[in-house]
Amino acid sequence: MSGLLDATNHWAGPFRSRVCLNEPLARHTTFRIGGPADFFVQVQTPDELIELVQRARHAQIPFFILGNGSNILVSDRGFRGLVIKNHCTQFSLEEMDATRARLHAQSGVMLPSLANRLARQGWTGLEWAIGVPGTVGGAIVGNAGAHGACIADTLIQVTILDAQGVVRGLPKADAAFAYRTSRFKRARGEIILHADFELRRDDPHACIARMQQYTEHRRRTQPIEPSVGSMFKNPPGDSAGRLIDAAGLKGTRVGSVEVSPVHANFFVNRGGATAGEVLQLIDLVRARVRERFGVELELEIEVIGDAI
Ligand code: EPU
């Protein structure tokens, strides 16, 4: 512990008093799983995010930007390096004309509150995100989506800190969006600071009705226990949930992690589950679906941290 404390003197500068040592990441993931991060700092503004990333790079400390922790499995041994919790939560709306507005959102803004605020003001385009428990930045990295829409649909441009430390705008066309992926999934050196979206005018009642319909669908079809949402991507033309269900795997458990009896593409933490148990269940499910249907399921979530 004192070694870690001494180490912060070298790189943390003005953040020194805000560095948490050995922070359990289970507190910061929706799965409630994950070992400790050596260093953990929450940032409130894009300027703080930039400065902290530059300091970590300069000191050659591995770092990871954490949004709401809703699409990641963190190893039981945690993360050797710095986890930066993105709490940059400002957004603003600029009306362009009677029918269009430009939304400027920092990368730590939570999608459900954003979707809700916009819909109530009669701006359409993000209603699908009402039940997606992630941040704008995390959603852009994984091109999150639901109900036939995705974050790339309304996005215009992303502002990043690039691997050379330069802040620059990147138009949507350069972001290589596809189903549940983007260039940011591969180019981990690019940090999303904020993003601009174009929204359209609509009747607030119609926007709210759509959100309610999506919330109702989620309530009917998805479990409420801690999870990471969909574990696997849907294979082309099919559904991972349908395949896992048809393989008879609902309710299958390894330790305290279970294939949800409500939706088979959700693994739920029944209390005290470990990342090791989740990885064993992933292997088991993939093997059964491969044997039964000849389909290779691909992970939607990201696995973070030391090997287990
Ligand atoms: N199904 C089953 N058994 C199950 C689950 C589903 O047979 O246990 C069947 C359903 O009956 C339906 C089909 O599979 O015919 C598709 O199911 P669902 O409508 O629940 O959608 P999904 O394809 O499983 C996708 C997204 C979700 C998103 C929903 C709603 C992926 C991997 N998942 O799920 O996104 O909420 O649509 O739009 O694309 C996420 O990405 O984390 C996520 C939750």
XYZ file of C-alpha atoms and ligand atoms in Angstrom:
352
model
C 0.000 0.000 0.000
C 2.723 2.499 0.925
C 4.465 1.596 -2.358
C 1.331 2.593 -4.267
C 1.015 5.752 -2.190
C 4.608 6.736 -2.905
C 4.032 6.047 -6.596
C 1.220 8.621 -6.784
C 3.733 11.350 -5.853
C 5.391 10.815 -9.202
C 2.459 11.146 -11.537
C -0.724 12.414 -9.868
C 0.167 16.108 -9.410
C -3.007 18.061 -8.550
C -5.019 14.803 -8.468
C -2.928 13.356 -5.639
C -5.484 13.926 -2.876
C -8.212 12.387 -5.059
C -6.480 9.098 -5.858
C -8.143 6.074 -4.229
C -5.794 3.121 -3.790
C -6.940 -0.487 -4.274
C -10.480 0.612 -5.112
C -12.756 -2.461 -5.554
C -14.125 -2.225 -9.093
C -17.117 -4.378 -8.127
C -18.504 -1.105 -6.716
C -18.372 0.446 -10.173
C -19.756 -2.271 -12.470
C -23.406 -3.158 -13.024
C -22.423 -6.848 -12.700
C -21.092 -6.088 -9.149
C -17.960 -8.031 -10.107
C -14.313 -6.939 -10.282
C -11.150 -6.852 -8.185
C -9.226 -3.733 -7.129
C -7.704 -1.009 -9.293
C -4.268 0.124 -8.068
C -5.352 3.731 -8.591
C -8.844 5.150 -9.103
C -9.725 8.797 -9.805
C -13.039 10.375 -10.727
C -12.875 13.296 -13.170
C -15.574 15.961 -13.517
C -14.563 17.870 -16.661
C -12.995 17.099 -20.057
C -9.995 19.242 -19.059
C -9.419 17.040 -16.001
C -9.819 13.936 -18.147
C -7.216 15.227 -20.610
C -4.752 16.166 -17.889
C -5.040 12.846 -16.092
C -4.637 10.827 -19.300
C -1.558 12.894 -20.223
C -0.068 12.298 -16.769
C -0.705 8.540 -16.972
C 0.809 8.405 -20.444
C 3.829 10.403 -19.371
C 4.421 8.105 -16.381
C 3.674 5.029 -18.545
C 0.928 3.855 -16.219
C -1.668 1.633 -17.911
C -5.068 3.308 -17.667
C -8.673 2.541 -18.430
C -11.594 4.979 -18.784
C -14.656 3.739 -16.930
C -18.143 4.935 -17.784
C -21.024 3.311 -15.936
C -19.361 -0.132 -15.967
C -22.373 -1.693 -17.709
C -20.680 -3.521 -20.577
C -17.483 -4.818 -18.984
C -16.344 -7.871 -17.063
C -13.502 -6.926 -14.716
C -11.117 -9.677 -13.631
C -11.129 -10.859 -10.015
C -7.528 -9.678 -9.743
C -8.552 -6.216 -10.836
C -6.565 -3.708 -12.845
C -2.851 -2.925 -12.424
C -2.819 0.756 -13.217
C -5.190 3.713 -13.141
C -8.939 3.560 -13.626
C -10.394 6.952 -14.537
C -14.087 7.223 -13.733
C -15.640 9.569 -16.282
C -18.056 11.846 -14.476
C -18.153 14.585 -17.147
C -21.919 15.002 -17.204
C -22.671 18.354 -18.897
C -24.785 18.661 -22.007
C -26.416 21.512 -23.930
C -28.858 21.884 -26.784
C -28.697 24.430 -29.580
C -31.802 24.873 -31.739
C -30.757 25.149 -35.387
C -34.213 25.842 -36.826
C -37.819 24.916 -36.052
C -37.221 21.227 -36.730
C -33.619 20.481 -35.778
C -31.350 20.850 -32.752
C -27.714 20.064 -32.120
C -26.956 18.270 -28.869
C -23.509 18.683 -27.375
C -22.873 16.038 -24.684
C -19.802 15.265 -22.616
C -18.788 11.613 -22.663
C -19.795 10.842 -19.067
C -23.468 11.811 -19.516
C -25.810 8.926 -18.622
C -28.028 7.858 -21.531
C -31.337 7.325 -19.671
C -31.378 10.796 -18.104
C -30.359 12.354 -21.433
C -33.057 10.437 -23.352
C -35.660 11.422 -20.792
C -34.804 15.144 -20.766
C -34.778 15.382 -24.576
C -38.009 13.474 -25.072
C -39.817 15.690 -22.553
C -38.674 18.751 -24.507
C -39.985 17.207 -27.745
C -36.664 16.269 -29.377
C -36.621 12.816 -30.959
C -33.665 10.512 -31.714
C -32.510 9.031 -28.409
C -35.698 7.524 -26.950
C -34.295 4.003 -27.532
C -31.623 4.767 -24.908
C -34.068 5.168 -22.025
C -33.197 1.733 -20.594
C -29.517 1.561 -21.571
C -27.512 1.987 -18.338
C -24.378 3.442 -19.941
C -22.651 6.717 -20.721
C -22.441 8.575 -24.032
C -18.740 7.663 -24.331
C -19.229 3.975 -23.569
C -22.162 3.841 -25.975
C -20.034 5.330 -28.767
C -17.165 2.861 -28.190
C -19.533 -0.123 -28.503
C -22.118 1.559 -30.788
C -24.785 0.665 -28.237
C -28.333 0.270 -29.451
C -31.784 -1.072 -28.782
C -35.184 -1.269 -30.464
C -33.695 -1.088 -33.972
C -31.683 2.091 -33.336
C -28.113 2.797 -32.251
C -25.969 5.692 -31.073
C -24.396 6.142 -34.525
C -27.801 7.012 -36.038
C -27.990 10.555 -34.646
C -24.276 11.185 -34.076
C -22.581 13.888 -36.158
C -19.093 14.035 -34.730
C -16.930 12.967 -31.816
C -14.219 15.060 -30.170
C -11.279 12.964 -29.021
C -7.911 13.201 -27.339
C -5.778 11.232 -29.754
C -2.783 9.008 -29.043
C -0.437 11.953 -29.701
C -2.223 14.109 -27.108
C -4.017 16.298 -29.668
C -7.708 17.216 -29.222
C -9.527 16.895 -32.535
C -12.934 16.381 -34.077
C -13.734 13.190 -35.918
C -16.767 13.072 -38.228
C -19.078 10.083 -37.919
C -17.872 8.734 -41.274
C -14.386 8.254 -39.798
C -15.582 6.355 -36.726
C -16.059 2.964 -38.505
C -19.379 2.227 -36.842
C -20.928 -1.195 -37.355
C -23.155 -3.442 -35.256
C -21.880 -3.043 -31.657
C -18.453 -1.813 -32.701
C -16.476 1.279 -33.755
C -12.878 2.334 -34.367
C -12.652 3.178 -30.645
C -12.952 -0.495 -29.708
C -9.680 -1.135 -31.523
C -7.887 2.241 -31.182
C -7.738 2.301 -27.392
C -5.416 5.315 -27.517
C -8.302 7.581 -28.555
C -10.230 9.073 -25.650
C -13.755 10.342 -26.276
C -14.239 13.780 -24.689
C -17.611 14.821 -26.072
C -19.969 14.256 -28.977
C -22.492 16.151 -31.101
C -25.831 14.732 -32.204
C -28.603 16.012 -34.442
C -32.135 15.650 -33.105
C -35.494 16.379 -34.701
C -38.596 18.099 -33.392
C -41.529 15.895 -32.431
C -44.552 15.968 -30.186
C -43.291 15.408 -26.591
C -46.245 13.074 -25.968
C -45.179 10.884 -28.900
C -41.552 10.822 -27.648
C -42.653 9.907 -24.126
C -45.016 7.215 -25.441
C -42.117 5.596 -27.342
C -39.945 5.615 -24.229
C -42.735 4.030 -22.208
C -43.184 1.326 -24.827
C -39.420 0.548 -24.752
C -39.384 0.498 -20.953
C -42.328 -1.881 -20.925
C -40.588 -4.199 -23.451
C -37.483 -4.245 -21.251
C -39.527 -4.912 -18.106
C -41.222 -7.869 -19.806
C -38.163 -9.405 -21.487
C -35.046 -8.577 -19.431
C -33.980 -9.534 -15.890
C -33.542 -6.993 -13.092
C -30.687 -8.697 -11.220
C -27.116 -7.346 -11.653
C -25.817 -8.149 -15.159
C -23.910 -6.647 -18.073
C -26.880 -6.618 -20.451
C -26.454 -8.774 -23.540
C -23.434 -11.050 -23.089
C -23.050 -11.978 -26.782
C -23.649 -10.127 -30.041
C -26.529 -11.389 -32.116
C -25.154 -13.541 -34.956
C -26.219 -12.337 -38.425
C -29.934 -13.002 -38.955
C -30.467 -14.648 -35.565
C -30.571 -13.887 -31.864
C -28.035 -15.055 -29.279
C -30.817 -15.210 -26.666
C -32.963 -17.445 -28.862
C -30.037 -19.824 -29.578
C -28.952 -20.123 -25.915
C -32.585 -20.672 -24.901
C -33.114 -23.304 -27.629
C -29.973 -25.108 -26.422
C -31.790 -25.564 -23.100
C -29.375 -23.417 -21.108
C -31.711 -21.072 -19.205
C -31.036 -21.414 -15.478
C -27.585 -23.019 -15.998
C -25.241 -21.954 -13.218
C -21.534 -21.828 -12.445
C -21.203 -20.833 -8.797
C -23.293 -17.717 -8.330
C -23.626 -16.713 -11.972
C -26.640 -17.916 -13.915
C -28.035 -17.820 -17.447
C -31.134 -15.765 -16.724
C -34.405 -17.686 -16.898
C -35.965 -14.429 -18.180
C -33.600 -13.760 -21.129
C -30.937 -16.287 -22.080
C -28.453 -13.687 -23.402
C -28.219 -12.168 -19.920
C -26.016 -13.729 -17.250
C -27.079 -12.601 -13.785
C -25.131 -12.330 -10.554
C -27.081 -14.198 -7.869
C -24.859 -12.674 -5.177
C -21.084 -12.885 -4.775
C -20.352 -14.166 -8.304
C -16.756 -13.980 -9.560
C -15.317 -13.103 -12.967
C -13.819 -16.601 -13.056
C -17.294 -18.111 -12.776
C -18.592 -15.829 -15.538
C -15.759 -16.880 -17.876
C -16.492 -20.569 -17.188
C -20.174 -20.015 -17.983
C -19.249 -18.129 -21.181
C -17.139 -21.122 -22.311
C -19.889 -23.597 -21.440
C -22.589 -21.639 -23.305
C -20.419 -21.071 -26.372
C -19.510 -24.787 -26.514
C -23.151 -25.931 -26.252
C -24.386 -23.461 -28.899
C -21.512 -24.471 -31.192
C -22.286 -28.201 -30.763
C -26.000 -27.758 -31.169
C -26.250 -25.139 -33.947
C -22.729 -24.736 -35.371
C -22.807 -21.028 -34.441
C -19.794 -19.290 -32.859
C -21.087 -16.712 -30.396
C -19.004 -13.551 -30.151
C -18.754 -11.585 -26.908
C -20.459 -8.204 -26.861
C -18.888 -7.243 -23.537
C -15.259 -6.369 -22.949
C -13.035 -8.238 -20.503
C -10.794 -5.892 -18.504
C -7.826 -6.434 -16.235
C -5.295 -9.063 -15.243
C -5.734 -12.621 -16.486
C -7.813 -14.650 -14.106
N -35.565 -14.961 -27.327
C -35.778 -16.250 -26.929
N -35.337 -16.640 -25.695
C -34.712 -15.785 -24.835
C -34.497 -14.446 -25.257
C -34.927 -14.057 -26.509
O -36.319 -17.060 -27.661
O -34.340 -16.198 -23.733
C -36.063 -14.529 -28.642
C -37.184 -13.508 -28.502
O -38.426 -14.136 -28.347
C -37.084 -12.732 -29.785
C -35.590 -12.768 -30.122
O -35.041 -13.834 -29.350
O -37.783 -13.357 -30.808
C -34.877 -11.451 -29.830
O -35.004 -11.132 -28.440
P -35.122 -9.618 -27.896
O -36.274 -8.929 -28.567
O -35.094 -9.681 -26.411
O -33.855 -8.879 -28.430
P -32.347 -9.306 -28.435
O -31.923 -9.446 -29.863
O -32.069 -10.448 -27.537
C -31.431 -6.866 -28.595
C -30.219 -6.183 -28.005
C -30.558 -5.634 -26.619
C -31.773 -4.723 -26.703
C -32.938 -5.524 -27.290
C -34.213 -4.689 -27.435
C -28.199 -7.327 -28.843
C -27.145 -8.338 -28.557
N -29.117 -7.144 -27.888
O -31.673 -8.006 -27.780
O -29.443 -4.849 -26.225
O -32.111 -4.222 -25.418
O -32.555 -6.003 -28.600
O -34.071 -3.813 -28.488
O -28.166 -6.700 -29.912
C -27.399 -4.927 -25.000
O -26.839 -4.744 -26.093
O -26.760 -5.028 -23.908
C -28.843 -5.063 -24.988
C -29.515 -5.375 -23.888
